[in-house]
Amino acid sequence: MPEFLDLHGRTNKAIRALADAALQRHGLHLGQDHLLAALWERDGQTPGELAALADVSTPAVVKMANRMSEAGLVRRARDEKDSRLVRLWLTAKGRDLQGPVERERTDLDDALTSALSASDKRRLLEMLEIVHRSAQNLRGNYSDRAPDA
């Protein structure tokens, strides 16, 4: 396997496991923190709006919102101006998670990068952003390509 893809895959898997464990302490699953963060920033978004922000499908957000609604973190309500739209709103329980979840994420971020100098961390983030943009630009090219014969 190519070196970058192998190391990235192993690193991503390890970080996801750590993040999932940190979130589970608050009754959350991986990904739900991103949906909450978007609602902490602007409450009352539609599943489609949230899906676009997270670069996932609307059905994936709906499924996650169902679980979060059952857990008492969000509630659904019809849009006041367009009853065809459903908006997701934070409950008090969902709002109360902001401080603890943001601290968990900051603590994990700090722990993961503690061996890096400030300039190395900045450079790492810059390089990851470059790789992310490349991946975004390549998405269509690779998904549309026919397999080699």
PDB file of C-alpha atoms in Angstrom:
ATOM      1  CA  MET A   1       0.000   0.000   0.000  1.00  0.00           C
ATOM      2  CA  PRO A   2       1.333   3.470  -0.756  1.00  0.00           C
ATOM      3  CA  GLU A   3       3.111   4.995   2.219  1.00  0.00           C
ATOM      4  CA  PHE A   4       0.902   8.086   2.664  1.00  0.00           C
ATOM      5  CA  LEU A   5      -2.371   6.157   2.347  1.00  0.00           C
ATOM      6  CA  ASP A   6      -1.198   3.482   4.796  1.00  0.00           C
ATOM      7  CA  LEU A   7       0.013   5.921   7.449  1.00  0.00           C
ATOM      8  CA  HIS A   8      -3.022   8.147   7.036  1.00  0.00           C
ATOM      9  CA  GLY A   9      -5.375   5.171   7.354  1.00  0.00           C
ATOM     10  CA  ARG A  10      -3.709   3.871  10.517  1.00  0.00           C
ATOM     11  CA  THR A  11      -3.548   7.365  12.020  1.00  0.00           C
ATOM     12  CA  ASN A  12      -7.157   8.122  11.171  1.00  0.00           C
ATOM     13  CA  LYS A  13      -8.313   4.838  12.703  1.00  0.00           C
ATOM     14  CA  ALA A  14      -6.407   5.493  15.943  1.00  0.00           C
ATOM     15  CA  ILE A  15      -7.628   9.086  16.244  1.00  0.00           C
ATOM     16  CA  ARG A  16     -11.232   8.106  15.499  1.00  0.00           C
ATOM     17  CA  ALA A  17     -11.081   5.479  18.266  1.00  0.00           C
ATOM     18  CA  LEU A  18      -9.755   8.050  20.737  1.00  0.00           C
ATOM     19  CA  ALA A  19     -12.349  10.646  19.712  1.00  0.00           C
ATOM     20  CA  ASP A  20     -15.160   8.093  19.905  1.00  0.00           C
ATOM     21  CA  ALA A  21     -14.097   7.088  23.434  1.00  0.00           C
ATOM     22  CA  ALA A  22     -13.976  10.760  24.492  1.00  0.00           C
ATOM     23  CA  LEU A  23     -17.436  11.427  23.065  1.00  0.00           C
ATOM     24  CA  GLN A  24     -18.947   8.300  24.588  1.00  0.00           C
ATOM     25  CA  ARG A  25     -18.211   9.788  28.017  1.00  0.00           C
ATOM     26  CA  HIS A  26     -20.922  12.308  27.117  1.00  0.00           C
ATOM     27  CA  GLY A  27     -23.337   9.832  25.565  1.00  0.00           C
ATOM     28  CA  LEU A  28     -22.384  10.769  22.006  1.00  0.00           C
ATOM     29  CA  HIS A  29     -21.189   8.841  18.984  1.00  0.00           C
ATOM     30  CA  LEU A  30     -18.547   9.994  16.532  1.00  0.00           C
ATOM     31  CA  GLY A  31     -20.009  12.542  14.129  1.00  0.00           C
ATOM     32  CA  GLN A  32     -22.725  13.716  16.480  1.00  0.00           C
ATOM     33  CA  ASP A  33     -20.289  16.267  17.859  1.00  0.00           C
ATOM     34  CA  HIS A  34     -20.054  17.867  14.412  1.00  0.00           C
ATOM     35  CA  LEU A  35     -23.826  18.107  14.093  1.00  0.00           C
ATOM     36  CA  LEU A  36     -24.035  19.622  17.577  1.00  0.00           C
ATOM     37  CA  ALA A  37     -21.219  22.070  16.780  1.00  0.00           C
ATOM     38  CA  ALA A  38     -23.080  23.294  13.700  1.00  0.00           C
ATOM     39  CA  LEU A  39     -26.215  23.804  15.782  1.00  0.00           C
ATOM     40  CA  TRP A  40     -24.251  25.523  18.568  1.00  0.00           C
ATOM     41  CA  GLU A  41     -23.078  27.953  15.923  1.00  0.00           C
ATOM     42  CA  ARG A  42     -26.509  28.398  14.303  1.00  0.00           C
ATOM     43  CA  ASP A  43     -29.455  26.604  15.833  1.00  0.00           C
ATOM     44  CA  GLY A  44     -32.453  25.639  13.724  1.00  0.00           C
ATOM     45  CA  GLN A  45     -30.750  24.387  10.565  1.00  0.00           C
ATOM     46  CA  THR A  46     -32.348  21.885   8.205  1.00  0.00           C
ATOM     47  CA  PRO A  47     -30.878  18.399   7.719  1.00  0.00           C
ATOM     48  CA  GLY A  48     -29.906  19.444   4.183  1.00  0.00           C
ATOM     49  CA  GLU A  49     -28.005  22.475   5.451  1.00  0.00           C
ATOM     50  CA  LEU A  50     -26.212  20.368   8.044  1.00  0.00           C
ATOM     51  CA  ALA A  51     -25.387  17.694   5.456  1.00  0.00           C
ATOM     52  CA  ALA A  52     -23.815  20.293   3.171  1.00  0.00           C
ATOM     53  CA  LEU A  53     -21.682  21.631   6.034  1.00  0.00           C
ATOM     54  CA  ALA A  54     -20.495  18.145   7.013  1.00  0.00           C
ATOM     55  CA  ASP A  55     -20.078  16.903   3.434  1.00  0.00           C
ATOM     56  CA  VAL A  56     -22.371  13.929   4.063  1.00  0.00           C
ATOM     57  CA  SER A  57     -25.745  12.897   2.669  1.00  0.00           C
ATOM     58  CA  THR A  58     -28.999  14.316   3.999  1.00  0.00           C
ATOM     59  CA  PRO A  59     -30.245  10.791   4.900  1.00  0.00           C
ATOM     60  CA  ALA A  60     -27.109  10.336   7.040  1.00  0.00           C
ATOM     61  CA  VAL A  61     -27.956  13.522   8.953  1.00  0.00           C
ATOM     62  CA  VAL A  62     -31.600  12.457   9.320  1.00  0.00           C
ATOM     63  CA  LYS A  63     -30.505   9.087  10.748  1.00  0.00           C
ATOM     64  CA  MET A  64     -28.122  10.805  13.173  1.00  0.00           C
ATOM     65  CA  ALA A  65     -30.784  13.361  14.129  1.00  0.00           C
ATOM     66  CA  ASN A  66     -33.229  10.523  14.869  1.00  0.00           C
ATOM     67  CA  ARG A  67     -30.777   9.037  17.370  1.00  0.00           C
ATOM     68  CA  MET A  68     -30.013  12.435  18.854  1.00  0.00           C
ATOM     69  CA  SER A  69     -33.719  13.232  19.158  1.00  0.00           C
ATOM     70  CA  GLU A  70     -34.293   9.942  20.994  1.00  0.00           C
ATOM     71  CA  ALA A  71     -31.432  10.886  23.328  1.00  0.00           C
ATOM     72  CA  GLY A  72     -33.069  14.259  24.022  1.00  0.00           C
ATOM     73  CA  LEU A  73     -30.307  16.354  22.402  1.00  0.00           C
ATOM     74  CA  VAL A  74     -32.285  17.895  19.525  1.00  0.00           C
ATOM     75  CA  ARG A  75     -35.915  18.356  18.576  1.00  0.00           C
ATOM     76  CA  ARG A  76     -37.532  18.685  15.192  1.00  0.00           C
ATOM     77  CA  ALA A  77     -39.942  21.450  14.268  1.00  0.00           C
ATOM     78  CA  ARG A  78     -41.566  22.523  11.020  1.00  0.00           C
ATOM     79  CA  ASP A  79     -40.267  25.746   9.543  1.00  0.00           C
ATOM     80  CA  GLU A  80     -42.544  28.674  10.393  1.00  0.00           C
ATOM     81  CA  LYS A  81     -42.498  30.027   6.827  1.00  0.00           C
ATOM     82  CA  ASP A  82     -42.299  26.790   4.822  1.00  0.00           C
ATOM     83  CA  SER A  83     -44.035  23.821   6.441  1.00  0.00           C
ATOM     84  CA  ARG A  84     -42.327  21.445   3.995  1.00  0.00           C
ATOM     85  CA  LEU A  85     -39.030  22.076   5.804  1.00  0.00           C
ATOM     86  CA  VAL A  86     -38.032  20.513   9.100  1.00  0.00           C
ATOM     87  CA  ARG A  87     -35.505  22.280  11.280  1.00  0.00           C
ATOM     88  CA  LEU A  88     -33.387  20.825  14.059  1.00  0.00           C
ATOM     89  CA  TRP A  89     -33.221  22.707  17.317  1.00  0.00           C
ATOM     90  CA  LEU A  90     -31.032  22.053  20.323  1.00  0.00           C
ATOM     91  CA  THR A  91     -32.663  21.057  23.573  1.00  0.00           C
ATOM     92  CA  ALA A  92     -31.265  22.281  26.892  1.00  0.00           C
ATOM     93  CA  LYS A  93     -29.453  18.942  27.178  1.00  0.00           C
ATOM     94  CA  GLY A  94     -27.874  19.452  23.742  1.00  0.00           C
ATOM     95  CA  ARG A  95     -26.847  23.020  24.603  1.00  0.00           C
ATOM     96  CA  ASP A  96     -25.366  21.913  27.931  1.00  0.00           C
ATOM     97  CA  LEU A  97     -22.954  19.560  26.141  1.00  0.00           C
ATOM     98  CA  GLN A  98     -21.152  22.399  24.362  1.00  0.00           C
ATOM     99  CA  GLY A  99     -18.617  23.160  27.103  1.00  0.00           C
ATOM    100  CA  PRO A 100     -17.787  19.552  28.005  1.00  0.00           C
ATOM    101  CA  VAL A 101     -17.562  18.359  24.380  1.00  0.00           C
ATOM    102  CA  GLU A 102     -15.447  21.302  23.259  1.00  0.00           C
ATOM    103  CA  ARG A 103     -13.095  20.662  26.230  1.00  0.00           C
ATOM    104  CA  GLU A 104     -12.827  16.967  25.315  1.00  0.00           C
ATOM    105  CA  ARG A 105     -11.971  17.825  21.726  1.00  0.00           C
ATOM    106  CA  THR A 106      -9.447  20.494  22.758  1.00  0.00           C
ATOM    107  CA  ASP A 107      -7.814  18.152  25.281  1.00  0.00           C
ATOM    108  CA  LEU A 108      -7.522  15.378  22.684  1.00  0.00           C
ATOM    109  CA  ASP A 109      -6.172  17.796  20.078  1.00  0.00           C
ATOM    110  CA  ASP A 110      -3.582  19.053  22.575  1.00  0.00           C
ATOM    111  CA  ALA A 111      -2.599  15.527  23.622  1.00  0.00           C
ATOM    112  CA  LEU A 112      -2.203  14.350  20.032  1.00  0.00           C
ATOM    113  CA  THR A 113       0.013  17.279  19.083  1.00  0.00           C
ATOM    114  CA  SER A 114       1.895  17.703  22.368  1.00  0.00           C
ATOM    115  CA  ALA A 115       5.161  16.398  20.881  1.00  0.00           C
ATOM    116  CA  LEU A 116       5.071  19.080  18.169  1.00  0.00           C
ATOM    117  CA  SER A 117       6.387  22.607  18.455  1.00  0.00           C
ATOM    118  CA  ALA A 118       3.908  25.389  17.739  1.00  0.00           C
ATOM    119  CA  SER A 119       5.460  25.953  14.316  1.00  0.00           C
ATOM    120  CA  ASP A 120       5.422  22.205  13.515  1.00  0.00           C
ATOM    121  CA  LYS A 121       1.759  22.019  14.497  1.00  0.00           C
ATOM    122  CA  ARG A 122       0.952  25.036  12.301  1.00  0.00           C
ATOM    123  CA  ARG A 123       2.855  23.468   9.391  1.00  0.00           C
ATOM    124  CA  LEU A 124       1.134  20.104   9.894  1.00  0.00           C
ATOM    125  CA  LEU A 125      -2.267  21.798   9.754  1.00  0.00           C
ATOM    126  CA  GLU A 126      -1.252  23.714   6.621  1.00  0.00           C
ATOM    127  CA  MET A 127      -0.097  20.504   4.921  1.00  0.00           C
ATOM    128  CA  LEU A 128      -3.225  18.605   5.940  1.00  0.00           C
ATOM    129  CA  GLU A 129      -5.315  21.415   4.478  1.00  0.00           C
ATOM    130  CA  ILE A 130      -3.417  21.088   1.188  1.00  0.00           C
ATOM    131  CA  VAL A 131      -3.995  17.311   1.148  1.00  0.00           C
ATOM    132  CA  HIS A 132      -7.667  17.849   2.002  1.00  0.00           C
ATOM    133  CA  ARG A 133      -8.113  20.284  -0.897  1.00  0.00           C
ATOM    134  CA  SER A 134      -6.377  17.822  -3.239  1.00  0.00           C
ATOM    135  CA  ALA A 135      -8.675  15.036  -2.087  1.00  0.00           C
ATOM    136  CA  GLN A 136     -11.741  17.227  -2.602  1.00  0.00           C
ATOM    137  CA  ASN A 137     -10.568  18.140  -6.101  1.00  0.00           C
ATOM    138  CA  LEU A 138      -9.867  14.501  -7.000  1.00  0.00           C
ATOM    139  CA  ARG A 139     -13.165  13.062  -5.730  1.00  0.00           C
ATOM    140  CA  GLY A 140     -15.027  13.232  -9.020  1.00  0.00           C
ATOM    141  CA  ASN A 141     -12.060  12.024 -11.044  1.00  0.00           C
ATOM    142  CA  TYR A 142     -11.615   8.836  -9.036  1.00  0.00           C
ATOM    143  CA  SER A 143     -15.270   7.942  -8.513  1.00  0.00           C
ATOM    144  CA  ASP A 144     -16.015   8.300 -12.250  1.00  0.00           C
ATOM    145  CA  ARG A 145     -12.961   6.334 -13.424  1.00  0.00           C
ATOM    146  CA  ALA A 146     -13.417   2.870 -14.832  1.00  0.00           C
ATOM    147  CA  PRO A 147     -11.260   0.153 -13.240  1.00  0.00           C
ATOM    148  CA  ASP A 148      -8.046  -0.754 -15.034  1.00  0.00           C
ATOM    149  CA  ALA A 149      -8.414  -3.788 -17.264  1.00  0.00           C
TER     150      ALA A 149
END
